PDB file of C-alpha atoms and ligand atoms in Angstrom:
ATOM      1  CA  MET A   1       0.103  22.451   6.043  1.00 63.00           C
ATOM      2  CA  GLY A   2       3.022  20.459   4.549  1.00 73.00           C
ATOM      3  CA  ILE A   3       2.755  17.791   1.906  1.00 77.00           C
ATOM      4  CA  ILE A   4      -0.535  15.924   1.991  1.00 92.00           C
ATOM      5  CA  GLU A   5      -0.519  12.171   1.593  1.00 96.00           C
ATOM      6  CA  PHE A   6      -3.170   9.920   0.125  1.00 97.00           C
ATOM      7  CA  ASN A   7      -3.809   6.210   0.150  1.00 97.00           C
ATOM      8  CA  TRP A   8      -5.839   5.232  -2.874  1.00 98.00           C
ATOM      9  CA  ASP A   9      -7.511   1.851  -3.288  1.00 97.00           C
ATOM     10  CA  ILE A  10      -7.917   1.946  -7.034  1.00 97.00           C
ATOM     11  CA  HIS A  11     -10.160  -1.134  -7.197  1.00 98.00           C
ATOM     12  CA  TYR A  12     -11.015  -4.299  -5.271  1.00 97.00           C
ATOM     13  CA  LYS A  13      -9.863  -6.967  -7.658  1.00 97.00           C
ATOM     14  CA  CYS A  14      -6.806  -9.183  -7.625  1.00 97.00           C
ATOM     15  CA  ASN A  15      -5.417 -11.960  -9.792  1.00 97.00           C
ATOM     16  CA  TYR A  16      -3.841 -13.689  -6.744  1.00 97.00           C
ATOM     17  CA  ARG A  17      -5.662 -15.303  -3.814  1.00 97.00           C
ATOM     18  CA  CYS A  18      -3.163 -14.964  -0.987  1.00 96.00           C
ATOM     19  CA  PRO A  19      -4.670 -16.437   2.204  1.00 96.00           C
ATOM     20  CA  TYR A  20      -3.025 -13.710   4.323  1.00 96.00           C
ATOM     21  CA  CYS A  21      -4.668 -10.841   2.428  1.00 96.00           C
ATOM     22  CA  CYS A  22      -7.174  -8.838   4.480  1.00 92.00           C
ATOM     23  CA  PHE A  23      -9.624  -9.259   1.562  1.00 95.00           C
ATOM     24  CA  TYR A  24      -9.232 -13.032   1.270  1.00 95.00           C
ATOM     25  CA  GLY A  25     -12.609 -14.739   0.770  1.00 95.00           C
ATOM     26  CA  GLN A  26     -14.320 -11.403   0.068  1.00 96.00           C
ATOM     27  CA  TRP A  27     -13.192 -10.635  -3.473  1.00 96.00           C
ATOM     28  CA  GLN A  28     -16.505 -11.449  -5.094  1.00 95.00           C
ATOM     29  CA  GLU A  29     -18.460  -9.408  -2.593  1.00 96.00           C
ATOM     30  CA  LEU A  30     -16.021  -6.492  -2.818  1.00 95.00           C
ATOM     31  CA  SER A  31     -16.070  -6.410  -6.607  1.00 93.00           C
ATOM     32  CA  ARG A  32     -19.631  -5.088  -6.392  1.00 94.00           C
ATOM     33  CA  PHE A  33     -18.232  -1.803  -5.079  1.00 92.00           C
ATOM     34  CA  ASN A  34     -15.807  -1.265  -7.947  1.00 97.00           C
ATOM     35  CA  LYS A  35     -16.373   1.776 -10.104  1.00 97.00           C
ATOM     36  CA  TYR A  36     -14.181   2.363 -13.107  1.00 97.00           C
ATOM     37  CA  PHE A  37     -13.813   5.997 -14.078  1.00 97.00           C
ATOM     38  CA  SER A  38     -11.929   7.195 -17.130  1.00 97.00           C
ATOM     39  CA  VAL A  39      -8.261   8.123 -16.907  1.00 97.00           C
ATOM     40  CA  GLU A  40      -9.254  11.673 -17.938  1.00 97.00           C
ATOM     41  CA  LYS A  41     -11.701  12.009 -15.035  1.00 97.00           C
ATOM     42  CA  TRP A  42      -9.077  10.973 -12.476  1.00 98.00           C
ATOM     43  CA  ILE A  43      -6.449  13.250 -14.041  1.00 97.00           C
ATOM     44  CA  VAL A  44      -8.751  16.282 -13.929  1.00 97.00           C
ATOM     45  CA  ALA A  45      -9.460  15.638 -10.246  1.00 97.00           C
ATOM     46  CA  TRP A  46      -5.761  15.171  -9.410  1.00 97.00           C
ATOM     47  CA  GLN A  47      -4.958  18.365 -11.308  1.00 97.00           C
ATOM     48  CA  ARG A  48      -7.422  20.183  -9.044  1.00 96.00           C
ATOM     49  CA  ILE A  49      -5.572  18.795  -6.022  1.00 96.00           C
ATOM     50  CA  TYR A  50      -2.304  20.034  -7.526  1.00 96.00           C
ATOM     51  CA  GLU A  51      -3.670  23.530  -8.026  1.00 95.00           C
ATOM     52  CA  LYS A  52      -4.981  23.633  -4.454  1.00 93.00           C
ATOM     53  CA  TYR A  53      -2.251  21.865  -2.486  1.00 92.00           C
ATOM     54  CA  GLY A  54       0.738  21.483  -4.806  1.00 94.00           C
ATOM     55  CA  SER A  55       2.449  18.159  -5.345  1.00 95.00           C
ATOM     56  CA  VAL A  56       1.222  15.421  -2.964  1.00 96.00           C
ATOM     57  CA  TYR A  57       2.292  11.869  -2.082  1.00 97.00           C
ATOM     58  CA  ILE A  58       0.010   9.122  -3.319  1.00 98.00           C
ATOM     59  CA  THR A  59       0.234   5.453  -2.368  1.00 97.00           C
ATOM     60  CA  MET A  60      -1.836   3.385  -4.749  1.00 98.00           C
ATOM     61  CA  ALA A  61      -3.018  -0.065  -3.683  1.00 96.00           C
ATOM     62  CA  GLY A  62      -6.207  -2.078  -3.994  1.00 89.00           C
ATOM     63  CA  GLY A  63      -6.779  -4.843  -4.937  1.00 94.00           C
ATOM     64  CA  GLU A  64      -3.996  -5.167  -7.412  1.00 97.00           C
ATOM     65  CA  PRO A  65      -3.293  -1.960  -9.355  1.00 98.00           C
ATOM     66  CA  ILE A  66      -1.396  -3.682 -12.173  1.00 97.00           C
ATOM     67  CA  ILE A  67      -4.627  -5.255 -13.507  1.00 97.00           C
ATOM     68  CA  TYR A  68      -6.549  -1.961 -13.412  1.00 97.00           C
ATOM     69  CA  PRO A  69      -7.653  -0.960 -16.945  1.00 95.00           C
ATOM     70  CA  SER A  70      -5.265   1.597 -18.510  1.00 95.00           C
ATOM     71  CA  LEU A  71      -3.193   1.701 -15.345  1.00 96.00           C
ATOM     72  CA  PHE A  72       0.031   2.580 -17.136  1.00 95.00           C
ATOM     73  CA  ASP A  73      -1.608   5.539 -18.923  1.00 96.00           C
ATOM     74  CA  LEU A  74      -3.031   6.765 -15.633  1.00 97.00           C
ATOM     75  CA  ILE A  75       0.144   6.541 -13.570  1.00 96.00           C
ATOM     76  CA  LYS A  76       2.383   7.937 -16.281  1.00 95.00           C
ATOM     77  CA  GLU A  77       0.259  11.057 -16.464  1.00 95.00           C
ATOM     78  CA  LEU A  78      -0.290  11.376 -12.719  1.00 96.00           C
ATOM     79  CA  SER A  79       3.371  11.067 -11.790  1.00 96.00           C
ATOM     80  CA  ARG A  80       4.303  14.111 -13.819  1.00 95.00           C
ATOM     81  CA  LYS A  81       2.893  16.253 -10.988  1.00 95.00           C
ATOM     82  CA  HIS A  82       2.519  14.044  -7.915  1.00 97.00           C
ATOM     83  CA  ARG A  83       4.807  11.498  -6.235  1.00 97.00           C
ATOM     84  CA  LEU A  84       3.275   8.106  -6.744  1.00 97.00           C
ATOM     85  CA  ASP A  85       4.073   4.799  -5.065  1.00 98.00           C
ATOM     86  CA  ILE A  86       2.340   1.720  -6.502  1.00 98.00           C
ATOM     87  CA  ILE A  87       1.976  -1.312  -4.241  1.00 97.00           C
ATOM     88  CA  THR A  88       1.915  -4.194  -6.686  1.00 98.00           C
ATOM     89  CA  ASN A  89       2.537  -7.904  -7.118  1.00 98.00           C
ATOM     90  CA  LEU A  90       4.302  -7.091 -10.433  1.00 98.00           C
ATOM     91  CA  SER A  91       2.306  -9.759 -12.224  1.00 97.00           C
ATOM     92  CA  CYS A  92       2.418  -7.978 -15.587  1.00 97.00           C
ATOM     93  CA  SER A  93       4.649  -9.480 -18.236  1.00 96.00           C
ATOM     94  CA  LYS A  94       8.321  -8.578 -18.398  1.00 97.00           C
ATOM     95  CA  SER A  95       7.899  -6.981 -21.824  1.00 97.00           C
ATOM     96  CA  GLN A  96       4.976  -4.828 -20.642  1.00 96.00           C
ATOM     97  CA  LEU A  97       7.106  -3.597 -17.760  1.00 97.00           C
ATOM     98  CA  VAL A  98      10.149  -2.856 -19.899  1.00 97.00           C
ATOM     99  CA  ASN A  99       8.009  -1.042 -22.419  1.00 96.00           C
ATOM    100  CA  PHE A 100       6.439   1.055 -19.653  1.00 96.00           C
ATOM    101  CA  VAL A 101       9.580   1.998 -17.743  1.00 95.00           C
ATOM    102  CA  ASN A 102      11.252   3.046 -20.986  1.00 94.00           C
ATOM    103  CA  GLN A 103       8.593   5.730 -21.337  1.00 93.00           C
ATOM    104  CA  LEU A 104       9.441   7.280 -17.948  1.00 92.00           C
ATOM    105  CA  HIS A 105      11.728  10.299 -17.828  1.00 89.00           C
ATOM    106  CA  SER A 106      11.221  12.897 -15.133  1.00 84.00           C
ATOM    107  CA  HIS A 107       8.246  11.109 -13.602  1.00 88.00           C
ATOM    108  CA  LYS A 108       7.934  10.818  -9.806  1.00 96.00           C
ATOM    109  CA  LEU A 109       6.886   7.197  -9.867  1.00 97.00           C
ATOM    110  CA  TYR A 110       7.999   4.280  -7.667  1.00 97.00           C
ATOM    111  CA  PHE A 111       7.008   0.656  -7.176  1.00 97.00           C
ATOM    112  CA  SER A 112       6.688  -1.205  -3.876  1.00 97.00           C
ATOM    113  CA  ALA A 113       6.853  -4.789  -5.035  1.00 98.00           C
ATOM    114  CA  SER A 114       5.042  -7.408  -2.938  1.00 98.00           C
ATOM    115  CA  PHE A 115       6.526 -10.870  -3.154  1.00 98.00           C
ATOM    116  CA  HIS A 116       3.897 -13.644  -2.931  1.00 97.00           C
ATOM    117  CA  PRO A 117       5.758 -16.957  -3.300  1.00 96.00           C
ATOM    118  CA  LEU A 118       2.487 -18.902  -3.272  1.00 95.00           C
ATOM    119  CA  PHE A 119       1.661 -17.341  -6.650  1.00 97.00           C
ATOM    120  CA  THR A 120       4.921 -16.550  -8.389  1.00 97.00           C
ATOM    121  CA  SER A 121       8.372 -18.048  -8.646  1.00 97.00           C
ATOM    122  CA  PHE A 122      11.282 -16.185  -7.100  1.00 97.00           C
ATOM    123  CA  GLU A 123      13.026 -15.997 -10.486  1.00 97.00           C
ATOM    124  CA  ALA A 124      10.047 -14.517 -12.355  1.00 97.00           C
ATOM    125  CA  PHE A 125       9.551 -11.900  -9.631  1.00 98.00           C
ATOM    126  CA  LEU A 126      13.248 -11.095  -9.370  1.00 98.00           C
ATOM    127  CA  GLU A 127      13.733 -10.340 -13.043  1.00 97.00           C
ATOM    128  CA  LYS A 128      10.973  -7.728 -12.936  1.00 98.00           C
ATOM    129  CA  VAL A 129      12.242  -6.246  -9.668  1.00 98.00           C
ATOM    130  CA  LEU A 130      15.678  -5.841 -11.243  1.00 98.00           C
ATOM    131  CA  ILE A 131      14.166  -3.951 -14.179  1.00 97.00           C
ATOM    132  CA  ILE A 132      12.614  -1.358 -11.898  1.00 97.00           C
ATOM    133  CA  LYS A 133      15.658  -1.241  -9.646  1.00 97.00           C
ATOM    134  CA  GLU A 134      17.872  -0.489 -12.615  1.00 96.00           C
ATOM    135  CA  LYS A 135      15.537   2.322 -13.618  1.00 95.00           C
ATOM    136  CA  GLY A 136      15.849   3.742 -10.050  1.00 95.00           C
ATOM    137  CA  ILE A 137      12.138   3.406  -9.287  1.00 96.00           C
ATOM    138  CA  LEU A 138      12.055   0.538  -6.775  1.00 97.00           C
ATOM    139  CA  SER A 139      10.916   1.822  -3.402  1.00 95.00           C
ATOM    140  CA  GLY A 140      10.943  -1.543  -1.617  1.00 94.00           C
ATOM    141  CA  ILE A 141      10.088  -5.240  -1.578  1.00 96.00           C
ATOM    142  CA  ASN A 142       7.491  -6.494   0.891  1.00 95.00           C
ATOM    143  CA  TYR A 143       6.984  -9.996   2.238  1.00 95.00           C
ATOM    144  CA  VAL A 144       4.206 -10.996   4.645  1.00 96.00           C
ATOM    145  CA  ALA A 145       5.289 -13.060   7.656  1.00 96.00           C
ATOM    146  CA  TYR A 146       2.381 -15.490   7.277  1.00 96.00           C
ATOM    147  CA  PRO A 147       2.915 -18.134   9.995  1.00 96.00           C
ATOM    148  CA  PRO A 148       3.233 -21.211   7.702  1.00 95.00           C
ATOM    149  CA  GLU A 149       5.592 -19.239   5.442  1.00 92.00           C
ATOM    150  CA  LEU A 150       7.944 -18.182   8.254  1.00 93.00           C
ATOM    151  CA  LYS A 151      10.170 -21.178   7.612  1.00 91.00           C
ATOM    152  CA  ARG A 152      11.054 -19.800   4.161  1.00 93.00           C
ATOM    153  CA  ILE A 153      11.710 -16.208   5.228  1.00 92.00           C
ATOM    154  CA  ASN A 154      15.451 -16.601   5.833  1.00 92.00           C
ATOM    155  CA  TYR A 155      15.854 -18.455   2.572  1.00 95.00           C
ATOM    156  CA  PHE A 156      14.186 -15.689   0.550  1.00 95.00           C
ATOM    157  CA  LYS A 157      15.881 -12.899   2.488  1.00 93.00           C
ATOM    158  CA  ASP A 158      19.261 -14.418   1.519  1.00 94.00           C
ATOM    159  CA  LYS A 159      18.225 -14.941  -2.098  1.00 97.00           C
ATOM    160  CA  PHE A 160      17.229 -11.280  -2.411  1.00 97.00           C
ATOM    161  CA  LYS A 161      20.427 -10.206  -0.659  1.00 95.00           C
ATOM    162  CA  GLU A 162      22.542 -12.172  -3.154  1.00 97.00           C
ATOM    163  CA  ASN A 163      20.982  -9.897  -5.776  1.00 97.00           C
ATOM    164  CA  GLY A 164      21.662  -6.715  -3.817  1.00 96.00           C
ATOM    165  CA  LEU A 165      18.073  -6.375  -2.557  1.00 96.00           C
ATOM    166  CA  ASN A 166      16.529  -5.988   0.896  1.00 92.00           C
ATOM    167  CA  ILE A 167      13.043  -7.104   1.834  1.00 92.00           C
ATOM    168  CA  VAL A 168      10.715  -5.530   4.358  1.00 91.00           C
ATOM    169  CA  ILE A 169       8.906  -8.071   6.523  1.00 92.00           C
ATOM    170  CA  LEU A 170       5.265  -7.189   7.119  1.00 93.00           C
ATOM    171  CA  PRO A 171       3.685  -8.801  10.191  1.00 93.00           C
ATOM    172  CA  TYR A 172       0.618 -10.883   9.366  1.00 95.00           C
ATOM    173  CA  ARG A 173      -2.647  -9.432  10.672  1.00 92.00           C
ATOM    174  CA  GLY A 174      -5.383 -11.976  10.972  1.00 92.00           C
ATOM    175  CA  GLU A 175      -6.173 -15.455  12.214  1.00 94.00           C
ATOM    176  CA  TYR A 176      -4.319 -18.667  11.490  1.00 96.00           C
ATOM    177  CA  ASN A 177      -5.083 -21.983  13.230  1.00 96.00           C
ATOM    178  CA  LYS A 178      -7.350 -20.111  15.652  1.00 96.00           C
ATOM    179  CA  ILE A 179      -4.477 -17.841  16.742  1.00 97.00           C
ATOM    180  CA  VAL A 180      -4.786 -14.096  16.189  1.00 94.00           C
ATOM    181  CA  TYR A 181      -1.721 -12.381  14.746  1.00 94.00           C
ATOM    182  CA  PRO A 182       0.473 -10.402  15.156  1.00 93.00           C
ATOM    183  CA  GLN A 183      -0.194 -10.814  18.893  1.00 92.00           C
ATOM    184  CA  GLY A 184       0.015 -14.612  18.498  1.00 94.00           C
ATOM    185  CA  TYR A 185       3.593 -14.812  17.201  1.00 96.00           C
ATOM    186  CA  THR A 186       5.763 -16.874  19.566  1.00 95.00           C
ATOM    187  CA  GLU A 187       8.864 -15.233  21.058  1.00 95.00           C
ATOM    188  CA  GLU A 188      10.948 -17.212  18.592  1.00 94.00           C
ATOM    189  CA  GLU A 189       8.871 -16.014  15.635  1.00 94.00           C
ATOM    190  CA  LYS A 190       9.053 -12.417  16.861  1.00 94.00           C
ATOM    191  CA  GLY A 191      12.828 -12.841  17.103  1.00 93.00           C
ATOM    192  CA  ILE A 192      12.970 -13.967  13.459  1.00 92.00           C
ATOM    193  CA  ILE A 193      10.926 -10.980  12.314  1.00 93.00           C
ATOM    194  CA  TYR A 194      12.934  -8.430  14.335  1.00 92.00           C
ATOM    195  CA  ASN A 195      16.282  -9.964  13.337  1.00 91.00           C
ATOM    196  CA  LEU A 196      15.407  -9.843   9.682  1.00 88.00           C
ATOM    197  CA  SER A 197      14.302  -6.243  10.072  1.00 89.00           C
ATOM    198  CA  SER A 198      17.470  -4.935  11.710  1.00 88.00           C
ATOM    199  CA  ASP A 199      18.552  -3.188   8.495  1.00 83.00           C
ATOM    200  CA  LEU A 200      15.370  -1.102   8.231  1.00 83.00           C
ATOM    201  CA  SER A 201      15.343   2.675   8.632  1.00 85.00           C
ATOM    202  CA  PRO A 202      14.385   4.037  12.112  1.00 85.00           C
ATOM    203  CA  GLU A 203      10.986   5.068  10.727  1.00 82.00           C
ATOM    204  CA  GLN A 204      10.359   1.576   9.315  1.00 81.00           C
ATOM    205  CA  GLN A 205      11.501   0.022  12.630  1.00 85.00           C
ATOM    206  CA  GLU A 206       9.018   2.170  14.514  1.00 82.00           C
ATOM    207  CA  GLN A 207       6.227   1.178  12.152  1.00 82.00           C
ATOM    208  CA  LEU A 208       7.138  -2.484  12.572  1.00 86.00           C
ATOM    209  CA  SER A 209       6.933  -2.318  16.365  1.00 85.00           C
ATOM    210  CA  GLN A 210       3.593  -0.484  16.128  1.00 82.00           C
ATOM    211  CA  CYS A 211       2.311  -3.276  13.910  1.00 86.00           C
ATOM    212  CA  MET A 212       3.683  -6.023  16.160  1.00 88.00           C
ATOM    213  CA  GLN A 213       2.162  -4.544  19.323  1.00 84.00           C
ATOM    214  CA  PRO A 214      -0.857  -2.613  18.142  1.00 79.00           C
ATOM    215  CA  ASP A 215      -2.197  -0.032  20.600  1.00 80.00           C
ATOM    216  CA  ARG A 216      -5.862   0.790  20.819  1.00 87.00           C
ATOM    217  CA  PRO A 217      -5.995   4.133  18.968  1.00 91.00           C
ATOM    218  CA  LYS A 218      -9.532   5.160  20.014  1.00 94.00           C
ATOM    219  CA  GLY A 219      -9.584   8.595  21.649  1.00 95.00           C
ATOM    220  CA  LYS A 220      -6.061   9.535  20.592  1.00 94.00           C
ATOM    221  CA  LEU A 221      -5.543  12.631  18.481  1.00 95.00           C
ATOM    222  CA  CYS A 222      -4.774  11.801  14.888  1.00 95.00           C
ATOM    223  CA  TYR A 223      -3.870  13.905  11.848  1.00 95.00           C
ATOM    224  CA  ALA A 224      -5.785  11.569   9.499  1.00 95.00           C
ATOM    225  CA  GLY A 225      -8.211  13.742   7.572  1.00 95.00           C
ATOM    226  CA  GLN A 226      -5.968  16.776   7.975  1.00 95.00           C
ATOM    227  CA  LYS A 227      -2.564  15.759   6.585  1.00 95.00           C
ATOM    228  CA  TYR A 228      -3.652  12.480   5.084  1.00 96.00           C
ATOM    229  CA  ALA A 229      -6.753  10.930   3.496  1.00 96.00           C
ATOM    230  CA  PHE A 230      -7.961   7.709   1.943  1.00 97.00           C
ATOM    231  CA  ILE A 231      -9.567   7.588  -1.521  1.00 97.00           C
ATOM    232  CA  ASN A 232     -11.877   4.685  -2.270  1.00 97.00           C
ATOM    233  CA  CYS A 233     -12.305   3.302  -5.787  1.00 96.00           C
ATOM    234  CA  ASP A 234     -15.754   4.913  -5.986  1.00 96.00           C
ATOM    235  CA  GLY A 235     -14.215   8.369  -5.513  1.00 97.00           C
ATOM    236  CA  GLN A 236     -15.337   8.870  -1.917  1.00 97.00           C
ATOM    237  CA  VAL A 237     -12.637  10.344   0.308  1.00 97.00           C
ATOM    238  CA  TYR A 238     -12.427   9.234   3.922  1.00 97.00           C
ATOM    239  CA  ARG A 239     -10.381  10.287   6.887  1.00 95.00           C
ATOM    240  CA  CYS A 240      -8.450   7.009   6.738  1.00 95.00           C
ATOM    241  CA  THR A 241      -8.951   3.393   5.643  1.00 93.00           C
ATOM    242  CA  GLN A 242     -10.793   2.552   8.883  1.00 93.00           C
ATOM    243  CA  SER A 243     -12.885   5.655   9.358  1.00 93.00           C
ATOM    244  CA  ARG A 244     -16.300   6.111   7.758  1.00 91.00           C
ATOM    245  CA  LYS A 245     -15.975   9.887   8.137  1.00 89.00           C
ATOM    246  CA  VAL A 246     -16.394  11.174   4.592  1.00 94.00           C
ATOM    247  CA  LEU A 247     -14.432  14.286   3.617  1.00 96.00           C
ATOM    248  CA  GLY A 248     -16.218  14.558   0.280  1.00 96.00           C
ATOM    249  CA  SER A 249     -16.111  13.294  -3.266  1.00 97.00           C
ATOM    250  CA  PHE A 250     -12.729  13.335  -4.957  1.00 97.00           C
ATOM    251  CA  PHE A 251     -14.396  14.617  -8.103  1.00 97.00           C
ATOM    252  CA  LYS A 252     -16.087  17.620  -6.499  1.00 96.00           C
ATOM    253  CA  ARG A 253     -14.617  21.035  -5.869  1.00 93.00           C
ATOM    254  CA  ASP A 254     -15.865  21.204  -2.295  1.00 92.00           C
ATOM    255  CA  LEU A 255     -13.681  18.300  -1.090  1.00 93.00           C
ATOM    256  CA  SER A 256     -12.019  19.645   2.028  1.00 91.00           C
ATOM    257  CA  PHE A 257      -9.694  18.458   4.756  1.00 93.00           C
ATOM    258  CA  LEU A 258     -10.135  18.758   8.515  1.00 94.00           C
ATOM    259  CA  ASN A 259      -8.712  21.897  10.102  1.00 93.00           C
ATOM    260  CA  ASP A 260      -7.235  20.086  13.109  1.00 94.00           C
ATOM    261  CA  ALA A 261      -6.209  16.694  14.371  1.00 95.00           C
ATOM    262  CA  LEU A 262      -9.262  14.914  15.817  1.00 95.00           C
ATOM    263  CA  PRO A 263      -9.607  11.956  18.204  1.00 95.00           C
ATOM    264  CA  CYS A 264      -9.564   8.559  16.532  1.00 95.00           C
ATOM    265  CA  GLU A 265     -12.896   6.720  16.709  1.00 94.00           C
ATOM    266  CA  GLN A 266     -11.571   3.262  15.835  1.00 93.00           C
ATOM    267  CA  GLU A 267     -10.665   0.250  17.949  1.00 90.00           C
ATOM    268  CA  VAL A 268      -7.826  -0.803  15.636  1.00 86.00           C
ATOM    269  CA  CYS A 269      -5.507   1.007  13.276  1.00 87.00           C
ATOM    270  CA  PRO A 270      -4.059  -1.555  10.897  1.00 77.00           C
ATOM    271  CA  CYS A 271      -1.397   0.464   9.175  1.00 69.00           C
ATOM    272  CA  GLU A 272      -1.640   4.184   9.548  1.00 68.00           C
ATOM    273  CA  PHE A 273      -0.419   4.669  13.152  1.00 77.00           C
ATOM    274  CA  ARG A 274       2.031   7.159  11.886  1.00 82.00           C
ATOM    275  CA  TRP A 275      -0.682   9.820  11.699  1.00 90.00           C
ATOM    276  CA  LEU A 276      -1.271   9.734  15.437  1.00 89.00           C
ATOM    277  CA  VAL A 277      -0.159  12.938  17.152  1.00 91.00           C
ATOM    278  CA  LYS A 278       2.999  11.976  19.074  1.00 83.00           C
ATOM    279  CA  ASP A 279       2.767  11.655  22.863  1.00 76.00           C
ATOM    280  CA  ASN A 280      -1.011  11.943  23.167  1.00 72.00           C
TER     281      ASN A 280
HETATM  282  S1  SF4 B   1      -5.322   6.290  14.489  1.00 83.74           S
HETATM  283 FE1  SF4 B   1      -5.495   5.054  12.617  1.00 83.74          FE
HETATM  284  S2  SF4 B   1      -7.642   4.359  12.605  1.00 83.74           S
HETATM  285 FE2  SF4 B   1      -7.497   6.113  14.004  1.00 83.74          FE
HETATM  286  S3  SF4 B   1      -8.049   7.921  12.776  1.00 83.74           S
HETATM  287 FE3  SF4 B   1      -5.800   7.704  12.811  1.00 83.74          FE
HETATM  288  S4  SF4 B   1      -5.324   6.548  10.953  1.00 83.74           S
HETATM  289 FE4  SF4 B   1      -7.516   6.242  11.358  1.00 83.74          FE
END
């Protein structure tokens, strides 16, 4: 079956309030769904996955993982067996980060750092990014092309470049000034985004164009649920972040994946297009 991948929303809580976040304005409501299980309970369940499927790829997001209780204990243990990518705003202190990365040895752990200039200074973010880069565990830096922030994109891209770092521009998905994005970007704005993305890998380029011109996925065959699944903070496992098709509880032995690719039932696919069966 190949390596299985998981997206895991560890909790719906964040210490930033970025207006371009898909959860903006809903944090209080969403926090009602949070369930906090012990590190041991998660580790036992991930060990079961390891015994059944071998080492898998896990992308952990939320909410903001870095403020999850005992996060460092959890990810240190988990990344001994599985490859783990944490999408984070890196808002922990510098000393916490240094102390943590010094404990890593043969762990398969990476950080995707999201830069939110409305909530952190470039300098404070950079010094933490450089710590994880030096340790060899930086998988990327993300920056959302929020329309009123577009004017600063070139400036920040250059500042990161001066420090030997590339940023990945993520198209904004949502409404701003009654315009729906990413469809609403002007030709000039699209040009800025594509120009700044010319150094991305072919796979990242393809993902960017999918995000810029989203197709309607409904009815197309998709591997979500077979090669990939989404874990919610309450332990329920779904076919993907959009689908309400439950594959089971992450904590139960009878959790099982689909045998085949199935047609997508959603009108939009915000970020997982890559699981669509090619040419269908
Ligand atoms: S195309 Fe996207 S929304 Fe549809 S099933 Fe696949 S991952 Fe989910």
